[in-house]
Amino acid sequence: MPSLDRRRFLRDAAATTAVVSAGGLAAGVATPAQAAPSATAPTPTTRRRQAVSFRWWGTAGWRVDIGDRTVLVDPYLSRIDTGLFAGPFRTDTPLTVRTDVIDPRVDRATTVLVTHTHWDHFMDVPYIAGRTGARVFGTLTAYHLGLAYGLPSTQLSAVKGGEVLDFGDHSVEVVGSLHSRNPSYSVAFPGVRVSPPPRPATIADLPEGDTLGYLLRVDGGPSVYFTGASDVAERNLTGLAPDVAMVAMQNATTTGDYLPRLLAGLDYPKVVVPVHYDNFETALRNPPPVAPTDRTRLNEMIAAVRRISPRSRVLVPEYETAYHF
């Protein structure tokens, strides 16, 4: 049997007993969480399941605690007001890192994974890396921006897709991806940085800089795919077959067949978690604020996932709630 088919068979067989437990779920939009089964003592032939929790920080940001290690994905906590939701959008908005919001939430970090370098994904990363000593993985643009902020090169790792990084009890596979397009078929702040620029001052100084996805595999735990934008190079997804997919919501229809191509490329994950659906220029409080037009898009996304992948469970997350897959 081909390895991909075997992986899907084993994963689908496990789907009937899959459990998502959490401190709370968004009311009315996700199936209520079930209590996790009580743990049993491992036997010599049974691998101990890792204690892993996933906490959504809004936008595409996540905190993942794996034992005594913490992986952050696109940690953006400052949530500054650019006028993107209330208007008018101000491209000259200063980059103001809110340490009062970050410090209570980021007590540690070992790894930071950056999908792309727009302000709502990268802006807080240099401060977090400087405070915690975390190693930052991202595109060559993220590497050069990190240098511009004064991070040492020894703390920055440039990746471009295809790398499989081994951290002992977990691994990270880097996946080449694409950024979403707006209604004009354009990308906000396009471009890359091929050398260290002056220290960024405004949100326009942080370009997209190419886009990546990341597959996190935890020994004895779940495999989870993280997106940071709503487009997909589905040929790069072959064989990943994650248990869980964190899927950015589409905000325009200019990218054709986004969800069908993404879900098929990921071999229809057991759990699909919509992200990047919230108003990320407001305080980090539950319930997550959603603009009226984005609420419609979110409902349409949920319905589309259930239609395209009826065996997938849709989990709409709340902020800072610990989820266990």
mmCIF file of C-alpha atoms in Angstrom:
data_model
loop_
_atom_site.group_PDB
_atom_site.id
_atom_site.type_symbol
_atom_site.label_atom_id
_atom_site.label_comp_id
_atom_site.label_asym_id
_atom_site.label_seq_id
_atom_site.Cartn_x
_atom_site.Cartn_y
_atom_site.Cartn_z
ATOM 1 C CA MET A 1 0.000 0.000 0.000
ATOM 2 C CA PRO A 2 1.499 3.450 -0.864
ATOM 3 C CA SER A 3 2.676 5.384 2.178
ATOM 4 C CA LEU A 4 0.237 8.262 1.592
ATOM 5 C CA ASP A 5 -2.715 5.872 1.400
ATOM 6 C CA ARG A 6 -1.563 4.101 4.549
ATOM 7 C CA ARG A 7 -1.234 7.396 6.398
ATOM 8 C CA ARG A 8 -4.725 8.422 5.364
ATOM 9 C CA PHE A 9 -6.128 5.016 6.307
ATOM 10 C CA LEU A 10 -4.613 5.149 9.784
ATOM 11 C CA ARG A 11 -5.681 8.729 10.290
ATOM 12 C CA ASP A 12 -9.240 8.138 9.115
ATOM 13 C CA ALA A 13 -9.485 5.056 11.311
ATOM 14 C CA ALA A 14 -8.515 7.206 14.278
ATOM 15 C CA ALA A 15 -11.050 9.873 13.360
ATOM 16 C CA THR A 16 -13.875 7.970 14.980
ATOM 17 C CA THR A 17 -12.204 8.357 18.377
ATOM 18 C CA ALA A 18 -10.613 11.776 17.877
ATOM 19 C CA VAL A 19 -11.198 14.178 20.759
ATOM 20 C CA VAL A 20 -10.895 17.946 20.918
ATOM 21 C CA SER A 21 -10.997 19.191 24.473
ATOM 22 C CA ALA A 22 -10.883 22.785 25.589
ATOM 23 C CA GLY A 23 -11.672 25.163 28.374
ATOM 24 C CA GLY A 24 -14.439 26.588 26.203
ATOM 25 C CA LEU A 25 -15.680 26.759 22.633
ATOM 26 C CA ALA A 26 -17.346 29.533 20.678
ATOM 27 C CA ALA A 27 -21.039 29.134 21.374
ATOM 28 C CA GLY A 28 -23.269 28.133 18.530
ATOM 29 C CA VAL A 29 -20.559 27.599 15.898
ATOM 30 C CA ALA A 30 -18.695 24.483 16.960
ATOM 31 C CA THR A 31 -19.651 21.119 18.313
ATOM 32 C CA PRO A 32 -19.316 21.127 22.122
ATOM 33 C CA ALA A 33 -16.014 19.760 23.346
ATOM 34 C CA GLN A 34 -15.932 16.292 24.830
ATOM 35 C CA ALA A 35 -14.052 15.381 27.956
ATOM 36 C CA ALA A 36 -10.726 13.784 27.171
ATOM 37 C CA PRO A 37 -10.481 10.121 28.153
ATOM 38 C CA SER A 38 -8.603 9.379 31.328
ATOM 39 C CA ALA A 39 -4.934 8.622 30.799
ATOM 40 C CA THR A 40 -3.625 5.108 31.175
ATOM 41 C CA ALA A 41 -0.139 4.094 32.151
ATOM 42 C CA PRO A 42 2.071 3.587 29.100
ATOM 43 C CA THR A 43 3.327 0.116 28.289
ATOM 44 C CA PRO A 44 6.712 -0.677 26.755
ATOM 45 C CA THR A 45 5.063 -0.737 23.321
ATOM 46 C CA THR A 46 3.006 2.431 23.834
ATOM 47 C CA ARG A 47 4.462 5.871 23.255
ATOM 48 C CA ARG A 48 3.603 8.425 25.942
ATOM 49 C CA ARG A 49 1.341 11.131 24.548
ATOM 50 C CA GLN A 50 2.813 14.589 24.818
ATOM 51 C CA ALA A 51 1.080 17.254 26.886
ATOM 52 C CA VAL A 52 0.340 19.753 24.106
ATOM 53 C CA SER A 53 -1.904 22.814 24.180
ATOM 54 C CA PHE A 54 -2.814 25.279 21.449
ATOM 55 C CA ARG A 55 -3.925 28.822 22.281
ATOM 56 C CA TRP A 56 -5.142 31.217 19.595
ATOM 57 C CA TRP A 57 -3.866 34.794 19.861
ATOM 58 C CA GLY A 58 -6.023 36.239 17.120
ATOM 59 C CA THR A 59 -5.219 36.825 13.427
ATOM 60 C CA ALA A 60 -3.040 33.795 12.521
ATOM 61 C CA GLY A 61 -1.198 33.790 15.851
ATOM 62 C CA TRP A 62 -0.774 30.749 18.078
ATOM 63 C CA ARG A 63 1.005 29.725 21.244
ATOM 64 C CA VAL A 64 1.781 26.008 21.318
ATOM 65 C CA ASP A 65 3.109 24.511 24.548
ATOM 66 C CA ILE A 66 4.818 21.146 24.120
ATOM 67 C CA GLY A 67 6.001 19.956 27.497
ATOM 68 C CA ASP A 68 8.514 22.558 28.654
ATOM 69 C CA ARG A 69 8.896 24.110 25.186
ATOM 70 C CA THR A 70 6.835 26.868 23.594
ATOM 71 C CA VAL A 71 6.395 27.409 19.862
ATOM 72 C CA LEU A 72 4.836 30.664 18.664
ATOM 73 C CA VAL A 73 3.301 31.115 15.223
ATOM 74 C CA ASP A 74 2.864 34.697 13.925
ATOM 75 C CA PRO A 75 2.552 36.142 17.444
ATOM 76 C CA TYR A 76 0.823 39.516 17.001
ATOM 77 C CA LEU A 77 -0.523 40.832 20.281
ATOM 78 C CA SER A 78 -0.169 44.638 20.007
ATOM 79 C CA ARG A 79 -3.250 44.848 17.735
ATOM 80 C CA ILE A 80 -2.666 48.514 16.888
ATOM 81 C CA ASP A 81 -5.309 50.653 15.173
ATOM 82 C CA THR A 82 -4.484 51.260 11.496
ATOM 83 C CA GLY A 83 -8.025 52.117 10.427
ATOM 84 C CA LEU A 84 -8.235 48.839 8.513
ATOM 85 C CA PHE A 85 -11.603 47.985 10.080
ATOM 86 C CA ALA A 86 -13.001 51.414 10.991
ATOM 87 C CA GLY A 87 -11.425 53.374 8.110
ATOM 88 C CA PRO A 88 -9.635 55.097 6.627
ATOM 89 C CA PHE A 89 -6.684 52.712 6.389
ATOM 90 C CA ARG A 90 -3.475 54.543 7.274
ATOM 91 C CA THR A 91 -0.405 53.015 5.652
ATOM 92 C CA ASP A 92 1.823 55.382 7.646
ATOM 93 C CA THR A 93 0.638 54.011 11.012
ATOM 94 C CA PRO A 94 3.663 53.831 13.334
ATOM 95 C CA LEU A 95 4.801 50.394 14.478
ATOM 96 C CA THR A 96 4.013 50.601 18.187
ATOM 97 C CA VAL A 97 4.852 47.437 20.109
ATOM 98 C CA ARG A 98 2.645 47.166 23.196
ATOM 99 C CA THR A 99 4.887 45.558 25.769
ATOM 100 C CA ASP A 100 2.141 45.858 28.396
ATOM 101 C CA VAL A 101 0.038 43.419 26.366
ATOM 102 C CA ILE A 102 2.876 41.126 25.303
ATOM 103 C CA ASP A 103 4.801 40.652 28.546
ATOM 104 C CA PRO A 104 2.014 39.016 30.599
ATOM 105 C CA ARG A 105 1.361 36.505 27.811
ATOM 106 C CA VAL A 106 4.877 35.666 26.658
ATOM 107 C CA ASP A 107 6.711 34.264 29.650
ATOM 108 C CA ARG A 108 8.818 32.028 27.415
ATOM 109 C CA ALA A 109 9.341 30.981 23.810
ATOM 110 C CA THR A 110 11.818 28.608 22.227
ATOM 111 C CA THR A 111 10.793 28.947 18.576
ATOM 112 C CA VAL A 112 8.919 31.557 16.531
ATOM 113 C CA LEU A 113 7.526 30.565 13.127
ATOM 114 C CA VAL A 114 6.722 33.478 10.792
ATOM 115 C CA THR A 115 4.434 32.830 7.817
ATOM 116 C CA HIS A 116 5.088 36.258 6.267
ATOM 117 C CA THR A 117 6.207 39.704 7.347
ATOM 118 C CA HIS A 118 3.122 41.931 7.178
ATOM 119 C CA TRP A 119 2.744 43.935 10.385
ATOM 120 C CA ASP A 120 -0.132 41.817 11.737
ATOM 121 C CA HIS A 121 2.135 38.745 11.651
ATOM 122 C CA PHE A 122 5.681 40.022 12.237
ATOM 123 C CA MET A 123 5.549 43.349 14.073
ATOM 124 C CA ASP A 124 5.885 41.917 17.597
ATOM 125 C CA VAL A 125 8.344 39.159 16.652
ATOM 126 C CA PRO A 126 11.628 41.076 17.105
ATOM 127 C CA TYR A 127 10.610 42.230 20.584
ATOM 128 C CA ILE A 128 9.469 38.737 21.586
ATOM 129 C CA ALA A 129 12.649 37.152 20.243
ATOM 130 C CA GLY A 130 14.814 39.712 22.018
ATOM 131 C CA ARG A 131 12.955 39.176 25.286
ATOM 132 C CA THR A 132 12.901 35.371 25.232
ATOM 133 C CA GLY A 133 15.900 34.398 23.133
ATOM 134 C CA ALA A 134 13.644 32.379 20.816
ATOM 135 C CA ARG A 135 14.966 31.351 17.430
ATOM 136 C CA VAL A 136 13.009 32.938 14.573
ATOM 137 C CA PHE A 137 12.266 30.982 11.391
ATOM 138 C CA GLY A 138 10.953 32.759 8.320
ATOM 139 C CA THR A 139 11.709 33.870 4.798
ATOM 140 C CA LEU A 140 14.886 35.685 3.773
ATOM 141 C CA THR A 141 12.855 38.879 4.205
ATOM 142 C CA ALA A 142 12.125 37.944 7.818
ATOM 143 C CA TYR A 143 15.841 37.265 8.299
ATOM 144 C CA HIS A 144 16.864 40.682 6.977
ATOM 145 C CA LEU A 145 14.107 42.475 8.912
ATOM 146 C CA GLY A 146 15.276 40.713 12.067
ATOM 147 C CA LEU A 147 18.782 42.075 11.473
ATOM 148 C CA ALA A 148 17.291 45.546 10.917
ATOM 149 C CA TYR A 149 15.737 45.328 14.390
ATOM 150 C CA GLY A 150 19.085 44.387 15.905
ATOM 151 C CA LEU A 151 18.555 40.663 16.411
ATOM 152 C CA PRO A 152 21.765 38.648 16.074
ATOM 153 C CA SER A 153 22.129 36.504 12.974
ATOM 154 C CA THR A 154 22.664 33.491 15.229
ATOM 155 C CA GLN A 155 19.039 33.833 16.374
ATOM 156 C CA LEU A 156 17.577 34.012 12.860
ATOM 157 C CA SER A 157 17.032 31.097 10.481
ATOM 158 C CA ALA A 158 16.003 31.729 6.875
ATOM 159 C CA VAL A 159 13.853 28.989 5.310
ATOM 160 C CA LYS A 160 11.993 28.767 2.011
ATOM 161 C CA GLY A 161 10.012 25.527 1.964
ATOM 162 C CA GLY A 162 10.955 21.876 1.987
ATOM 163 C CA GLU A 163 13.010 21.967 5.176
ATOM 164 C CA VAL A 164 12.184 19.461 7.927
ATOM 165 C CA LEU A 165 13.483 20.757 11.257
ATOM 166 C CA ASP A 166 13.971 18.274 14.093
ATOM 167 C CA PHE A 167 13.511 19.557 17.645
ATOM 168 C CA GLY A 168 13.614 16.182 19.367
ATOM 169 C CA ASP A 169 10.073 15.755 20.678
ATOM 170 C CA HIS A 170 8.565 17.579 17.709
ATOM 171 C CA SER A 171 9.434 18.556 14.168
ATOM 172 C CA VAL A 172 8.476 21.403 11.851
ATOM 173 C CA GLU A 173 8.181 21.026 8.092
ATOM 174 C CA VAL A 174 8.335 24.279 6.140
ATOM 175 C CA VAL A 175 5.933 24.556 3.210
ATOM 176 C CA GLY A 176 6.101 27.085 0.382
ATOM 177 C CA SER A 177 2.797 28.940 0.170
ATOM 178 C CA LEU A 178 1.138 32.055 -1.248
ATOM 179 C CA HIS A 179 -0.449 35.227 0.091
ATOM 180 C CA SER A 180 -4.091 36.020 -0.588
ATOM 181 C CA ARG A 181 -5.192 38.610 -3.127
ATOM 182 C CA ASN A 182 -7.500 41.555 -2.485
ATOM 183 C CA PRO A 183 -10.474 42.423 -4.749
ATOM 184 C CA SER A 184 -8.032 44.195 -7.112
ATOM 185 C CA TYR A 185 -5.990 40.986 -7.447
ATOM 186 C CA SER A 186 -3.140 42.677 -5.572
ATOM 187 C CA VAL A 187 -1.232 42.042 -2.349
ATOM 188 C CA ALA A 188 -0.854 44.788 0.240
ATOM 189 C CA PHE A 189 2.734 45.956 0.648
ATOM 190 C CA PRO A 190 4.274 43.548 -1.855
ATOM 191 C CA GLY A 191 7.995 43.027 -2.080
ATOM 192 C CA VAL A 192 10.952 41.349 -0.411
ATOM 193 C CA ARG A 193 14.035 42.486 1.444
ATOM 194 C CA VAL A 194 17.262 41.105 -0.023
ATOM 195 C CA SER A 195 19.444 42.992 2.459
ATOM 196 C CA PRO A 196 18.892 44.569 5.882
ATOM 197 C CA PRO A 197 16.834 47.780 5.455
ATOM 198 C CA PRO A 198 16.731 50.711 7.894
ATOM 199 C CA ARG A 199 14.796 49.866 11.030
ATOM 200 C CA PRO A 200 11.086 49.766 10.054
ATOM 201 C CA ALA A 201 9.009 52.679 11.310
ATOM 202 C CA THR A 202 5.529 52.253 9.804
ATOM 203 C CA ILE A 203 3.366 49.304 8.790
ATOM 204 C CA ALA A 204 4.253 49.963 5.130
ATOM 205 C CA ASP A 205 7.879 49.167 5.986
ATOM 206 C CA LEU A 206 6.908 45.530 6.585
ATOM 207 C CA PRO A 207 6.225 43.941 3.163
ATOM 208 C CA GLU A 208 4.672 40.542 2.551
ATOM 209 C CA GLY A 209 8.114 39.127 1.801
ATOM 210 C CA ASP A 210 6.843 35.764 0.447
ATOM 211 C CA THR A 211 4.616 33.389 2.402
ATOM 212 C CA LEU A 212 5.154 30.045 4.123
ATOM 213 C CA GLY A 213 3.068 27.412 5.881
ATOM 214 C CA TYR A 214 4.277 25.161 8.682
ATOM 215 C CA LEU A 215 3.452 21.575 9.601
ATOM 216 C CA LEU A 216 4.082 20.832 13.278
ATOM 217 C CA ARG A 217 4.351 17.150 14.168
ATOM 218 C CA VAL A 218 4.457 16.260 17.851
ATOM 219 C CA ASP A 219 5.808 12.870 18.922
ATOM 220 C CA GLY A 220 2.885 10.974 20.398
ATOM 221 C CA GLY A 221 0.641 13.937 19.607
ATOM 222 C CA PRO A 222 -1.109 15.661 16.727
ATOM 223 C CA SER A 223 0.163 16.946 13.411
ATOM 224 C CA VAL A 224 -1.051 20.481 12.758
ATOM 225 C CA TYR A 225 -0.749 22.678 9.675
ATOM 226 C CA PHE A 226 -0.617 26.467 10.114
ATOM 227 C CA THR A 227 -1.551 28.956 7.397
ATOM 228 C CA GLY A 228 -1.042 32.699 7.590
ATOM 229 C CA ALA A 229 -2.883 33.802 4.456
ATOM 230 C CA SER A 230 -5.734 32.576 2.297
ATOM 231 C CA ASP A 231 -4.081 31.205 -0.813
ATOM 232 C CA VAL A 232 -2.448 27.864 -1.415
ATOM 233 C CA ALA A 233 0.138 26.155 -3.611
ATOM 234 C CA GLU A 234 -1.609 22.811 -3.276
ATOM 235 C CA ARG A 235 1.150 20.829 -5.000
ATOM 236 C CA ASN A 236 3.383 21.628 -2.025
ATOM 237 C CA LEU A 237 0.925 19.929 0.337
ATOM 238 C CA THR A 238 1.246 16.406 -1.062
ATOM 239 C CA GLY A 239 1.813 13.878 1.689
ATOM 240 C CA LEU A 240 1.418 16.275 4.641
ATOM 241 C CA ALA A 241 -2.020 14.897 5.702
ATOM 242 C CA PRO A 242 -2.258 16.778 9.023
ATOM 243 C CA ASP A 243 -4.744 15.896 11.741
ATOM 244 C CA VAL A 244 -5.622 19.579 12.199
ATOM 245 C CA ALA A 245 -5.474 22.579 9.858
ATOM 246 C CA MET A 246 -5.501 26.206 11.004
ATOM 247 C CA VAL A 247 -7.065 27.839 7.949
ATOM 248 C CA ALA A 248 -7.040 31.575 7.236
ATOM 249 C CA MET A 249 -10.415 32.925 6.135
ATOM 250 C CA GLN A 250 -10.646 34.329 2.618
ATOM 251 C CA ASN A 251 -11.622 38.009 2.428
ATOM 252 C CA ALA A 252 -12.079 38.190 -1.340
ATOM 253 C CA THR A 253 -13.161 35.840 -4.118
ATOM 254 C CA THR A 254 -10.211 36.556 -6.427
ATOM 255 C CA THR A 255 -8.423 33.319 -5.458
ATOM 256 C CA GLY A 256 -10.215 30.500 -7.211
ATOM 257 C CA ASP A 257 -11.260 27.319 -5.411
ATOM 258 C CA TYR A 258 -9.230 28.204 -2.332
ATOM 259 C CA LEU A 259 -10.918 25.876 0.150
ATOM 260 C CA PRO A 260 -11.433 22.924 -2.222
ATOM 261 C CA ARG A 261 -7.785 23.012 -3.269
ATOM 262 C CA LEU A 262 -6.493 23.497 0.277
ATOM 263 C CA LEU A 263 -8.595 20.784 1.890
ATOM 264 C CA ALA A 264 -7.913 18.291 -0.892
ATOM 265 C CA GLY A 265 -4.202 19.074 -0.758
ATOM 266 C CA LEU A 266 -4.200 18.445 3.003
ATOM 267 C CA ASP A 267 -6.141 15.187 2.506
ATOM 268 C CA TYR A 268 -9.217 16.492 4.341
ATOM 269 C CA PRO A 269 -8.028 17.009 7.950
ATOM 270 C CA LYS A 270 -10.026 15.651 10.874
ATOM 271 C CA VAL A 271 -10.315 19.151 12.380
ATOM 272 C CA VAL A 272 -10.433 22.503 10.548
ATOM 273 C CA VAL A 273 -9.921 25.656 12.613
ATOM 274 C CA PRO A 274 -10.783 29.004 10.963
ATOM 275 C CA VAL A 275 -8.352 31.811 11.792
ATOM 276 C CA HIS A 276 -7.743 35.375 10.639
ATOM 277 C CA TYR A 277 -11.485 36.033 10.867
ATOM 278 C CA ASP A 278 -11.405 38.469 13.800
ATOM 279 C CA ASN A 279 -11.101 42.233 14.081
ATOM 280 C CA PHE A 280 -7.457 42.204 15.178
ATOM 281 C CA GLU A 281 -7.390 45.924 15.974
ATOM 282 C CA THR A 282 -9.377 45.516 19.180
ATOM 283 C CA ALA A 283 -8.469 44.230 22.630
ATOM 284 C CA LEU A 284 -7.843 40.498 23.021
ATOM 285 C CA ARG A 285 -11.129 39.680 24.783
ATOM 286 C CA ASN A 286 -13.750 37.000 24.213
ATOM 287 C CA PRO A 287 -15.953 36.644 22.330
ATOM 288 C CA PRO A 288 -13.651 37.505 19.428
ATOM 289 C CA PRO A 289 -14.960 40.617 17.652
ATOM 290 C CA VAL A 290 -15.965 39.994 14.047
ATOM 291 C CA ALA A 291 -16.907 42.674 11.539
ATOM 292 C CA PRO A 292 -20.389 42.172 10.008
ATOM 293 C CA THR A 293 -19.032 41.375 6.533
ATOM 294 C CA ASP A 294 -16.458 39.019 8.039
ATOM 295 C CA ARG A 295 -19.199 37.269 10.027
ATOM 296 C CA THR A 296 -20.906 36.478 6.746
ATOM 297 C CA ARG A 297 -17.633 35.217 5.270
ATOM 298 C CA LEU A 298 -16.971 33.097 8.354
ATOM 299 C CA ASN A 299 -20.408 31.478 8.163
ATOM 300 C CA GLU A 300 -19.885 30.818 4.464
ATOM 301 C CA MET A 301 -16.474 29.301 5.197
ATOM 302 C CA ILE A 302 -17.895 26.964 7.839
ATOM 303 C CA ALA A 303 -20.636 25.842 5.468
ATOM 304 C CA ALA A 304 -18.124 25.331 2.661
ATOM 305 C CA VAL A 305 -15.784 23.222 4.796
ATOM 306 C CA ARG A 306 -18.686 21.021 5.886
ATOM 307 C CA ARG A 307 -19.773 20.612 2.281
ATOM 308 C CA ILE A 308 -16.292 19.953 0.843
ATOM 309 C CA SER A 309 -15.043 17.785 3.696
ATOM 310 C CA PRO A 310 -18.058 16.406 5.579
ATOM 311 C CA ARG A 311 -15.885 14.202 7.806
ATOM 312 C CA SER A 312 -13.945 17.233 9.072
ATOM 313 C CA ARG A 313 -14.966 18.868 12.309
ATOM 314 C CA VAL A 314 -15.015 22.677 12.290
ATOM 315 C CA LEU A 315 -13.754 24.301 15.474
ATOM 316 C CA VAL A 316 -14.128 28.098 15.697
ATOM 317 C CA PRO A 317 -11.631 29.151 18.374
ATOM 318 C CA GLU A 318 -11.829 31.729 21.098
ATOM 319 C CA TYR A 319 -8.864 33.742 22.282
ATOM 320 C CA GLU A 320 -6.352 32.222 24.712
ATOM 321 C CA THR A 321 -8.374 29.050 25.262
ATOM 322 C CA ALA A 322 -6.251 25.921 25.591
ATOM 323 C CA TYR A 323 -7.235 23.358 22.958
ATOM 324 C CA HIS A 324 -5.955 19.775 22.968
ATOM 325 C CA PHE A 325 -6.143 17.724 19.779
#
